[in-house]
Short mmCIF file of C-alpha atoms and ligand atoms in Angstrom, two decimals:
data_model
loop_
_atom_site.label_atom_id
_atom_site.label_comp_id
_atom_site.label_asym_id
_atom_site.label_seq_id
_atom_site.Cartn_x
_atom_site.Cartn_y
_atom_site.Cartn_z
CA MET A 3 283.95 103.38 155.61
CA SER A 4 282.05 105.10 152.83
CA GLY A 5 281.36 104.22 149.24
CA PRO A 6 283.99 106.09 147.31
CA ASP A 7 286.83 104.90 149.62
CA VAL A 8 286.57 101.23 148.76
CA ALA A 9 285.98 99.06 145.72
CA PRO A 10 282.52 97.50 145.42
CA ALA A 11 282.17 93.97 146.77
CA PRO A 12 282.71 91.14 144.28
CA PRO A 13 279.72 89.64 142.45
CA LEU A 14 277.71 87.30 144.63
CA THR A 15 274.33 85.89 145.54
CA PHE A 16 273.15 86.80 149.01
CA VAL A 17 270.95 83.92 150.08
CA ILE A 18 268.53 84.80 152.88
CA PHE A 19 266.96 81.95 154.86
CA GLY A 20 263.86 83.49 156.41
CA ALA A 21 263.28 85.98 153.58
CA THR A 22 259.64 86.71 154.44
CA GLY A 23 260.42 87.48 158.06
CA ASP A 24 260.60 90.76 159.88
CA LEU A 25 264.39 90.93 160.02
CA THR A 26 264.68 90.81 156.24
CA ARG A 27 262.42 93.77 155.56
CA ARG A 28 263.38 95.80 158.61
CA LEU A 29 267.13 95.38 158.43
CA LEU A 30 268.62 93.28 155.65
CA ILE A 31 266.94 94.91 152.66
CA PRO A 32 267.41 98.51 153.94
CA THR A 33 271.10 97.69 154.50
CA LEU A 34 271.47 96.37 150.96
CA ILE A 35 269.68 99.46 149.64
CA ASN A 36 272.12 101.71 151.50
CA MET A 37 275.03 99.67 150.19
CA SER A 38 273.80 99.91 146.59
CA ARG A 39 273.25 103.60 146.97
CA SER A 40 276.76 104.25 148.24
CA GLY A 41 278.46 101.92 145.78
CA LEU A 42 279.54 99.28 148.30
CA VAL A 43 277.83 96.68 146.11
CA GLY A 44 277.33 96.80 142.36
CA ASP A 45 274.65 95.54 139.99
CA ASP A 46 276.19 92.09 140.23
CA LEU A 47 274.70 91.53 143.68
CA HIS A 48 271.78 89.10 143.49
CA ILE A 49 269.45 88.17 146.30
CA LEU A 50 267.86 84.77 146.69
CA GLY A 51 265.18 84.63 149.38
CA ILE A 52 264.16 81.32 150.96
CA GLY A 53 260.96 81.10 152.98
CA ILE A 54 258.28 78.66 154.03
CA GLU A 55 255.50 80.91 152.65
CA PRO A 56 254.11 79.59 149.38
CA GLY A 57 254.34 81.83 146.37
CA GLY A 58 256.82 83.27 143.97
CA VAL A 59 259.04 86.30 143.92
CA ASP A 60 256.05 88.61 143.34
CA MET A 61 254.71 87.69 146.77
CA LEU A 62 258.06 88.59 148.38
CA LEU A 63 258.44 91.82 146.39
CA GLU A 64 254.93 92.90 147.25
CA ARG A 65 255.67 92.45 150.96
CA LEU A 66 258.94 94.31 150.71
CA ASP A 67 257.39 97.13 148.68
CA SER A 68 254.58 97.65 151.15
CA PHE A 69 256.97 97.67 154.11
CA LEU A 70 259.37 100.09 152.44
CA ALA A 71 256.49 102.38 151.50
CA THR A 72 256.03 103.06 155.22
CA SER A 73 259.67 104.02 155.66
CA GLY A 74 260.39 107.74 155.70
CA ASP A 75 263.92 107.08 154.44
CA MET A 76 262.59 105.80 151.13
CA GLN A 77 261.40 109.30 150.24
CA GLU A 78 264.96 110.03 149.22
CA PRO A 79 265.17 109.60 145.39
CA GLU A 80 268.62 107.90 145.53
CA ARG A 81 267.30 105.25 147.90
CA GLN A 82 264.23 104.70 145.76
CA GLU A 83 266.41 104.34 142.69
CA ALA A 84 268.70 101.86 144.47
CA TRP A 85 265.67 99.80 145.53
CA GLN A 86 264.15 99.78 142.04
CA SER A 87 267.40 98.43 140.67
CA LEU A 88 267.89 95.90 143.48
CA ARG A 89 264.37 94.48 143.34
CA LYS A 90 264.97 93.33 139.75
CA ARG A 91 267.72 91.10 141.08
CA ILE A 92 265.67 89.30 143.74
CA ALA A 93 264.52 85.69 143.38
CA TYR A 94 262.50 83.56 145.78
CA ILE A 95 262.32 79.84 146.54
CA SER A 96 259.48 78.62 148.70
CA GLY A 97 260.46 75.63 150.79
CA ASP A 98 261.23 74.10 154.15
CA PHE A 99 264.85 74.61 155.17
CA THR A 100 264.81 71.46 157.26
CA GLN A 101 264.24 69.39 154.08
CA ASN A 102 266.70 68.60 151.29
CA ALA A 103 264.42 69.65 148.43
CA VAL A 104 265.00 73.34 148.93
CA TYR A 105 268.77 72.88 148.89
CA ASP A 106 268.51 71.18 145.48
CA GLU A 107 266.74 74.24 144.20
CA ILE A 108 269.35 76.55 145.71
CA SER A 109 272.05 74.46 143.99
CA LYS A 110 270.26 74.79 140.68
CA TYR A 111 269.88 78.54 141.11
CA LEU A 112 273.52 79.03 142.04
CA SER A 113 274.78 76.88 139.19
CA GLN A 114 273.05 79.24 136.77
CA ALA A 115 273.79 82.46 138.66
CA PRO A 116 276.23 84.91 137.04
CA SER A 117 278.70 84.18 139.87
CA ALA A 118 279.12 81.06 142.00
CA ASN A 119 280.00 83.20 145.05
CA ALA A 120 277.37 82.93 147.77
CA ALA A 121 276.85 84.19 151.30
CA PHE A 122 274.09 82.43 153.25
CA TYR A 123 272.45 84.61 155.89
CA LEU A 124 270.49 82.59 158.44
CA ALA A 125 267.55 84.76 159.56
CA VAL A 126 266.07 81.66 161.23
CA PRO A 127 265.55 80.73 164.89
CA PRO A 128 268.98 80.01 166.42
CA ARG A 129 268.08 76.40 167.19
CA PHE A 130 268.22 75.77 163.44
CA PHE A 131 271.73 77.21 162.85
CA GLY A 132 273.36 73.78 163.11
CA ASP A 133 270.68 72.09 160.98
CA VAL A 134 270.94 74.60 158.13
CA ALA A 135 274.75 74.44 158.17
CA GLU A 136 274.55 70.67 158.04
CA LYS A 137 272.16 70.67 155.09
CA LEU A 138 274.18 73.27 153.20
CA SER A 139 277.26 71.15 153.62
CA ALA A 140 275.56 67.82 152.90
CA ASN A 141 274.21 69.28 149.67
CA GLY A 142 277.65 70.46 148.60
CA LEU A 143 276.75 74.13 148.97
CA MET A 144 279.67 74.94 151.27
CA ASN A 145 282.25 73.65 148.78
CA GLU A 146 284.45 76.47 147.57
CA THR A 147 285.62 75.75 144.06
CA ALA A 148 287.71 77.62 141.51
CA GLY A 149 287.85 80.82 143.50
CA ALA A 150 284.14 80.85 144.32
CA PHE A 151 283.48 81.52 147.97
CA ARG A 152 280.74 80.08 150.19
CA ARG A 153 280.09 81.77 153.54
CA ILE A 154 277.53 81.45 156.33
CA ALA A 155 276.47 84.45 158.41
CA ILE A 156 274.67 83.94 161.71
CA GLU A 157 273.74 86.29 164.46
CA LYS A 158 273.61 85.83 168.22
CA PRO A 159 272.60 84.01 170.36
CA PHE A 160 275.50 81.63 169.83
CA GLY A 161 274.37 79.12 172.42
CA HIS A 162 272.71 79.59 175.76
CA ASP A 163 275.68 78.87 177.99
CA LEU A 164 279.22 77.58 177.69
CA ALA A 165 278.27 73.96 176.96
CA SER A 166 275.75 74.82 174.24
CA ALA A 167 278.10 77.38 172.66
CA ARG A 168 280.81 74.72 172.44
CA GLU A 169 278.33 72.29 170.95
CA LEU A 170 277.16 74.80 168.34
CA ASN A 171 280.72 75.75 167.39
CA ALA A 172 281.70 72.09 167.08
CA ARG A 173 278.70 71.42 164.89
CA LEU A 174 279.27 74.44 162.64
CA LEU A 175 282.94 73.61 162.34
CA SER A 176 282.16 70.08 161.25
CA HIS A 177 280.32 71.51 158.24
CA ALA A 178 282.31 74.62 157.39
CA ASN A 179 285.76 76.04 158.01
CA GLU A 180 286.20 78.82 160.54
CA ASN A 181 287.06 81.17 157.64
CA GLN A 182 283.63 80.48 156.10
CA ILE A 183 281.69 81.30 159.28
CA TYR A 184 280.75 84.92 159.98
CA ARG A 185 279.29 85.30 163.48
CA ILE A 186 277.69 88.72 163.66
CA ASP A 187 277.72 90.86 166.77
CA HIS A 188 275.96 93.96 165.55
CA PHE A 189 277.82 96.16 168.06
CA LEU A 190 280.89 95.70 165.87
CA GLY A 191 279.04 97.43 163.04
CA LYS A 192 278.84 100.64 165.06
CA GLU A 193 281.31 103.35 163.98
CA THR A 194 282.06 104.31 167.57
CA VAL A 195 282.95 100.72 168.44
CA GLN A 196 285.28 100.46 165.45
CA ASN A 197 286.78 103.78 166.51
CA ILE A 198 287.97 102.38 169.85
CA MET A 199 290.97 100.77 168.17
CA THR A 200 291.86 103.97 166.35
CA THR A 201 291.46 106.09 169.46
CA ARG A 202 293.85 103.80 171.28
CA PHE A 203 296.42 102.81 168.69
CA ALA A 204 296.64 106.01 166.64
CA ASN A 205 297.20 108.26 169.64
CA MET A 206 300.33 108.11 171.73
CA MET A 207 298.87 110.39 174.40
CA ILE A 208 296.07 107.90 174.97
CA GLU A 209 297.70 104.50 174.58
CA ALA A 210 300.77 105.48 176.63
CA LEU A 211 298.50 105.91 179.65
CA TRP A 212 296.40 102.83 178.93
CA ASN A 213 297.39 100.58 181.82
CA ASN A 214 297.12 100.03 185.54
CA ASN A 215 299.74 102.71 186.31
CA TYR A 216 297.34 105.40 185.14
CA ILE A 217 293.86 103.93 184.92
CA ASP A 218 291.85 103.50 188.09
CA HIS A 219 288.87 101.63 186.69
CA VAL A 220 286.70 101.16 183.61
CA GLN A 221 282.90 101.30 183.38
CA ILE A 222 280.95 99.89 180.47
CA THR A 223 277.26 100.73 180.41
CA ALA A 224 274.59 99.74 177.89
CA ALA A 225 271.46 101.34 179.30
CA GLU A 226 268.23 100.98 177.37
CA LEU A 227 265.08 103.00 177.65
CA VAL A 228 263.08 100.30 175.89
CA ASP A 229 261.33 97.65 177.95
CA VAL A 230 260.85 94.00 177.08
CA GLY A 231 257.61 94.86 175.24
CA THR A 232 256.55 92.14 172.82
CA ARG A 233 259.73 90.09 173.21
CA GLY A 234 258.61 88.32 176.41
CA LYS A 235 258.93 84.80 175.04
CA PHE A 236 262.51 85.25 173.90
CA TYR A 237 263.53 87.41 176.81
CA ASP A 238 262.17 85.31 179.64
CA SER A 239 264.36 82.39 178.65
CA THR A 240 267.33 84.68 178.03
CA GLY A 241 267.62 87.60 180.47
CA ALA A 242 269.91 90.61 180.47
CA LEU A 243 273.10 88.70 181.19
CA ARG A 244 272.86 86.31 178.25
CA ASP A 245 271.31 88.88 175.94
CA MET A 246 273.98 91.54 176.30
CA VAL A 247 277.07 90.59 178.30
CA PRO A 248 279.06 87.71 176.76
CA ASN A 249 278.48 89.25 173.35
CA HIS A 250 278.00 93.02 173.06
CA LEU A 251 279.55 94.20 176.32
CA PHE A 252 282.46 91.80 176.01
CA GLN A 253 283.16 93.06 172.50
CA LEU A 254 283.45 96.56 173.94
CA LEU A 255 285.60 95.25 176.76
CA ALA A 256 287.87 93.37 174.36
CA MET A 257 288.34 96.47 172.19
CA VAL A 258 289.16 98.60 175.21
CA ALA A 259 291.51 96.16 176.91
CA MET A 260 293.24 94.07 174.23
CA GLU A 261 296.94 94.41 173.47
CA PRO A 262 297.92 96.17 170.24
CA PRO A 263 297.72 93.60 167.43
CA ASN A 264 300.88 92.99 165.35
CA ASN A 265 298.84 93.74 162.30
CA PHE A 266 295.37 95.03 161.56
CA ASP A 267 294.33 91.88 159.75
CA ALA A 268 291.39 89.87 161.03
CA GLU A 269 293.35 87.04 162.60
CA SER A 270 295.80 89.32 164.44
CA ILE A 271 292.93 91.35 165.89
CA ARG A 272 290.86 88.28 166.77
CA ASN A 273 293.91 86.68 168.40
CA GLU A 274 294.31 89.69 170.69
CA LYS A 275 290.61 89.88 171.49
CA GLY A 276 290.52 86.16 172.20
CA LYS A 277 293.58 86.42 174.47
CA LEU A 278 291.97 89.21 176.41
CA LEU A 279 288.65 87.41 176.88
CA LYS A 280 290.52 84.32 178.03
CA ALA A 281 292.21 86.47 180.68
CA LEU A 282 288.88 87.39 182.31
CA ARG A 283 288.93 85.92 185.78
CA ILE A 284 286.62 82.94 186.14
CA TYR A 285 284.95 83.41 189.50
CA SER A 286 284.33 80.80 192.15
CA PRO A 287 280.67 80.61 193.24
CA GLU A 288 281.52 82.77 196.29
CA ASP A 289 283.24 85.41 194.16
CA ALA A 290 280.41 85.35 191.63
CA ALA A 291 277.97 86.08 194.47
CA LYS A 292 280.06 89.08 195.55
CA ASN A 293 280.67 90.47 192.07
CA GLY A 294 277.38 90.18 190.25
CA VAL A 295 273.94 91.66 190.93
CA ARG A 296 270.68 91.46 189.01
CA GLY A 297 267.42 93.34 188.89
CA ALA A 298 263.99 93.27 187.27
CA TYR A 299 261.84 96.34 186.68
CA THR A 300 258.64 96.89 188.60
CA ALA A 301 255.50 98.62 187.32
CA GLY A 302 255.66 102.37 186.96
CA PRO A 303 255.68 105.32 184.61
CA LEU A 304 258.24 105.34 181.80
CA ALA A 305 258.48 107.83 178.95
CA GLY A 306 254.92 109.00 179.38
CA LYS A 307 253.25 105.60 179.66
CA ASP A 308 252.41 103.20 182.45
CA LEU A 309 254.72 100.26 182.15
CA PRO A 310 253.61 96.95 183.67
CA ALA A 311 256.18 95.14 185.81
CA TYR A 312 258.47 92.81 183.89
CA THR A 313 256.59 89.86 185.41
CA GLY A 314 253.34 91.33 184.06
CA THR A 315 254.65 91.44 180.47
CA ALA A 316 252.97 89.24 177.86
CA ASP A 317 254.62 85.79 177.55
CA VAL A 318 256.61 86.24 180.77
CA ALA A 319 256.00 83.83 183.66
CA PRO A 320 254.34 85.74 186.55
CA ASP A 321 256.85 84.16 188.95
CA SER A 322 259.77 84.67 186.56
CA SER A 323 263.20 85.11 188.08
CA THR A 324 264.72 86.35 184.81
CA GLU A 325 266.74 89.54 185.19
CA THR A 326 266.20 92.68 183.09
CA PHE A 327 269.26 94.35 184.60
CA VAL A 328 272.70 93.09 185.46
CA ALA A 329 275.83 94.68 186.92
CA LEU A 330 279.16 92.91 187.25
CA LYS A 331 282.59 93.69 188.55
CA LEU A 332 285.14 91.80 186.47
CA LEU A 333 288.90 91.46 186.59
CA VAL A 334 291.30 90.93 183.72
CA ASP A 335 294.31 88.93 184.79
CA THR A 336 297.06 90.44 182.68
CA TRP A 337 300.08 92.57 183.56
CA ARG A 338 298.44 95.60 181.96
CA TRP A 339 295.18 95.35 183.88
CA ALA A 340 296.07 93.74 187.21
CA GLY A 341 294.17 95.58 189.93
CA VAL A 342 291.92 97.58 187.55
CA PRO A 343 288.25 96.63 187.99
CA PHE A 344 285.93 96.61 184.99
CA TYR A 345 282.36 97.43 186.04
CA LEU A 346 279.72 96.42 183.49
CA ARG A 347 276.00 97.08 183.59
CA THR A 348 273.09 96.82 181.24
CA GLY A 349 269.35 96.87 181.60
CA LYS A 350 265.96 97.61 180.11
CA ALA A 351 263.43 100.31 181.05
CA LEU A 352 266.16 102.52 182.45
CA LYS A 353 266.42 106.29 182.64
CA ALA A 354 267.97 106.79 179.20
CA ARG A 355 269.37 105.08 176.16
CA ASP A 356 273.07 105.35 176.76
CA THR A 357 275.90 103.07 175.71
CA GLU A 358 279.21 104.38 176.95
CA ILE A 359 282.64 103.39 178.12
CA VAL A 360 284.11 105.51 180.88
CA ILE A 361 287.81 105.29 181.59
CA THR A 362 288.64 106.90 184.92
CA PHE A 363 292.29 107.74 185.41
CA ARG A 364 294.09 107.73 188.72
CA GLN A 365 294.23 110.87 190.75
CA VAL A 366 297.36 113.00 190.54
CA PRO A 367 299.71 111.94 193.35
CA PHE A 368 299.32 115.25 195.13
CA ALA A 369 298.10 118.67 194.23
CA GLN A 370 299.29 121.91 195.77
CA PHE A 371 296.18 123.72 194.59
CA PRO A 372 294.12 125.16 197.38
CA ARG A 373 291.41 122.59 198.03
CA PRO A 374 288.44 122.42 200.36
CA ALA A 375 289.42 120.34 203.40
CA SER A 376 286.54 117.96 202.69
CA ARG A 377 287.79 117.29 199.13
CA PRO A 378 291.54 117.35 199.10
CA GLN A 379 291.84 115.46 195.80
CA LEU A 380 291.26 116.90 192.34
CA PRO A 381 288.57 115.10 190.32
CA PRO A 382 290.29 112.42 188.23
CA ASN A 383 290.55 112.72 184.44
CA ARG A 384 288.00 110.71 182.52
CA LEU A 385 287.74 109.65 178.92
CA ILE A 386 284.18 108.89 177.88
CA ILE A 387 283.62 106.96 174.70
CA GLN A 388 279.99 107.67 173.85
CA VAL A 389 278.96 104.70 171.74
CA GLN A 390 275.32 105.82 171.31
CA PRO A 391 273.34 108.00 171.05
CA ASP A 392 275.10 111.29 170.34
CA GLU A 393 278.22 109.40 169.27
CA GLY A 394 281.46 111.00 170.36
CA LEU A 395 284.36 111.25 172.72
CA ASP A 396 284.75 113.45 175.80
CA MET A 397 287.93 114.06 177.67
CA GLU A 398 287.51 115.53 181.12
CA ILE A 399 290.41 117.49 182.53
CA SER A 400 290.93 120.20 185.16
CA ILE A 401 291.84 123.77 184.25
CA LYS A 402 292.33 127.02 186.12
CA ALA A 403 289.22 129.17 186.30
CA PRO A 404 289.95 132.71 185.09
CA GLY A 405 290.56 135.16 187.92
CA LEU A 406 293.08 136.13 190.53
CA VAL A 407 292.30 133.20 192.79
CA LEU A 408 293.93 129.90 191.82
CA LYS A 409 290.83 127.82 191.44
CA THR A 410 290.62 124.56 189.45
CA VAL A 411 287.52 123.55 187.51
CA PRO A 412 286.77 120.36 185.62
CA ILE A 413 285.88 120.86 181.96
CA SER A 414 285.24 118.56 179.04
CA LEU A 415 286.90 118.52 175.63
CA ASP A 416 284.03 117.20 173.56
CA PHE A 417 283.95 115.68 170.13
CA ARG A 418 280.65 114.72 168.50
CA TYR A 419 280.69 112.72 165.27
CA ALA A 420 277.66 114.56 163.94
CA ASP A 421 279.41 117.95 164.24
CA ARG A 422 282.24 116.87 162.04
CA PHE A 423 280.94 114.18 159.68
CA ASP A 424 277.85 113.39 157.73
CA ILE A 425 277.11 110.04 159.34
CA GLY A 426 273.86 109.80 157.40
CA LYS A 427 271.15 107.26 157.87
CA GLN A 428 272.74 103.86 158.25
CA THR A 429 271.42 100.62 159.69
CA GLY A 430 274.80 99.74 161.24
CA TYR A 431 275.00 96.56 159.15
CA GLU A 432 276.58 98.12 156.05
CA SER A 433 280.16 97.58 157.19
CA LEU A 434 279.33 94.08 158.46
CA PHE A 435 277.82 92.99 155.14
CA TYR A 436 280.57 94.62 153.14
CA GLU A 437 283.18 92.67 155.08
CA LEU A 438 281.14 89.49 154.73
CA PHE A 439 281.06 90.02 150.97
CA VAL A 440 284.77 90.83 150.62
CA GLY A 441 285.84 88.09 153.02
CA ASP A 442 287.28 90.09 155.91
CA GLN A 443 286.47 88.58 159.30
CA THR A 444 287.76 91.45 161.45
CA LEU A 445 284.28 92.48 162.58
CA PHE A 446 283.09 88.94 163.27
CA GLN A 447 283.49 86.72 166.27
CA ARG A 448 285.65 83.65 166.26
CA ALA A 449 284.70 80.42 168.08
CA ASP A 450 287.37 80.77 170.79
CA GLY A 451 286.32 84.33 171.68
CA ILE A 452 282.69 83.29 172.03
CA GLU A 453 283.53 80.38 174.29
CA ALA A 454 285.85 82.54 176.43
CA GLY A 455 282.99 85.01 176.89
CA TRP A 456 280.56 82.30 178.00
CA ALA A 457 283.19 80.83 180.34
CA ALA A 458 283.45 84.17 182.18
CA VAL A 459 279.68 84.54 182.69
CA GLN A 460 278.98 80.88 183.44
CA PRO A 461 279.58 81.25 187.22
CA PHE A 462 276.83 83.90 187.37
CA LEU A 463 274.45 81.74 185.30
CA ASP A 464 275.11 78.77 187.61
CA LEU A 465 274.64 80.82 190.73
CA TRP A 466 271.38 82.39 189.61
CA ALA A 467 270.06 79.06 188.38
CA GLU A 468 270.22 77.87 192.00
CA GLY A 469 267.43 80.23 193.01
CA GLY A 470 266.77 83.69 194.33
CA LYS A 471 265.12 86.59 192.59
CA PRO A 472 266.40 89.73 190.92
CA ASP A 473 266.12 92.90 193.02
CA PRO A 474 263.32 95.27 192.00
CA TYR A 475 264.04 98.62 190.35
CA ALA A 476 261.73 101.36 189.21
CA PRO A 477 261.35 102.03 185.48
CA GLY A 478 263.20 105.22 184.61
CA SER A 479 265.87 104.62 187.25
CA MET A 480 269.40 103.39 186.64
CA GLY A 481 268.78 99.96 188.13
CA PRO A 482 268.45 98.46 191.60
CA ALA A 483 270.20 99.77 194.70
CA CYS A 484 272.43 96.66 194.81
CA ALA A 485 274.13 97.89 191.61
CA ASP A 486 275.11 101.10 193.37
CA ASP A 487 276.36 99.10 196.35
CA LEU A 488 278.50 96.94 194.05
CA ILE A 489 280.58 99.92 192.98
CA GLN A 490 280.24 102.12 196.06
CA ARG A 491 281.77 99.53 198.32
CA ASP A 492 284.99 100.13 196.33
CA GLY A 493 284.69 103.88 196.95
CA ARG A 494 283.54 104.57 193.39
CA ALA A 495 280.28 105.61 191.70
CA TRP A 496 278.59 104.90 188.39
CA HIS A 497 278.86 107.59 185.77
CA GLN A 498 275.38 109.04 185.19
CA PRO A 499 274.10 109.28 181.60
CA ASP A 500 273.53 113.02 181.85
CA GLU A 501 276.52 113.79 184.06
CA LYS A 502 278.49 116.83 182.94
CA PRO A 503 281.93 117.75 184.23
CA GLU A 504 280.55 121.11 185.34
CA GLY A 505 278.39 119.19 187.76
CA ARG A 506 281.35 117.38 189.27
CA GLN A 507 282.71 118.57 192.54
CA GLU A 508 285.88 120.43 191.68
C1 BG6 B 609 270.20 92.94 170.91
C2 BG6 B 609 269.45 92.49 172.13
O1 BG6 B 609 271.21 92.03 170.58
O2 BG6 B 609 270.78 94.22 171.17
C3 BG6 B 609 268.39 93.51 172.49
O3 BG6 B 609 268.84 91.23 171.88
C4 BG6 B 609 269.00 94.87 172.66
O4 BG6 B 609 267.71 93.12 173.68
C5 BG6 B 609 269.85 95.24 171.45
O5 BG6 B 609 267.94 95.80 172.81
C6 BG6 B 609 270.62 96.52 171.70
O6 BG6 B 609 271.21 96.95 170.51
P1 BG6 B 609 271.31 98.49 170.15
O7 BG6 B 609 272.11 98.53 168.89
O8 BG6 B 609 269.92 99.00 170.00
O9 BG6 B 609 272.02 99.14 171.29
#
């Protein structure tokens, strides 16, 4: 999506709870600047910041100005111009969002605003999501009247496990309708993630092969180079499984595995994604023990510095059994996917930043090509969806090497977004906010999908809550040895971040 292709969002007030926080200056404001610059929002966008810090709008603007001054991106005159225009449309209310007084003031502001449309973004600790929704509703702020919309946007975590996710959904839904709730999973803002549907459903040569007759297995990896760093407090009560799997990795999985929707509207797509997530096999405790492994990084060198062990990180319990790496083998019980394992892994302080989906096709039934006796099979075709970095798509096939001898070699047909398009400097939230403002829920999670995701990981949470420790792995590796065992026992191997087809055994 780019500016000229779509009409600007309708007039609205974007109300930010937590306006003086880090998220607002680091992400929300830069996103709105980008959107103004590219015409996704017009001069009728107003921003109302809510924060506990005393002071008026000058205090907020001063903070935003000094943060933006440190951003290299703001050197660009168009961005600067967009910010100068936007900052004139910012207001601030100082108050405590757990008390009614601030909601009275928001009501007053909105009743005098040029448009009664409002989107409330909750940049507050997740334990307050339910409270803020309740207060908004009790103060009449969720009432949609005479064509004016009222929407709430929240961002993961949506609960801590299945029970708390159900509780949160029930609470939100008692104060707002599902079509007013925008649950953000920022992975859905990534171009490459949105492209999965197009790759599948706009290409006969891909979708026709997209089933258990032709696909051997699927790998989904979200490897991170970054360590837990200053996030110890949050991370130690969360861990890699909760932080990444039922949300981000399952969104990738749902995009890859869902059935074609009847329509590309939000409900049709969310119905298919929900159906798929509900088809994930719910493991017994024994099966969970066989199909899930966890790790935690030890001390060691990483990217030129000495990284302390995870358990030596600030705000992490020294005897913590929280995992910083997880690998799972999951099954999707549908006709299309019966017998096709989905291997998922994610972790911190790994060898590289690499989010990718690797589809490995079955081997050809037999090949008459002369082959070494030790490797009678040709390497299977693979489709690699490179989500980040270096966004693109690689298709690995075998060809004949030039020469008189009939020799096959694997090669890769590569496509890189950056070679073909100007993908510019985006935060990844532009498309999410645009859809929030125009009222399209395609890129947002629905309650049933979230609960289905938690249901599939709950057996692992239960099992690990019983005791035991994650296996150690060295920083800069690709996780603990048990993750390799998980896939190798099926006669398969993880795709390596830097693996090239030329390096494959032909
Ligand atoms: C967040 C997690 O939701 O996603 C982080 O809380 C993680 O721990 C991040 O680092 C990964 O997102 P991205 O876009 O950097 O791949």
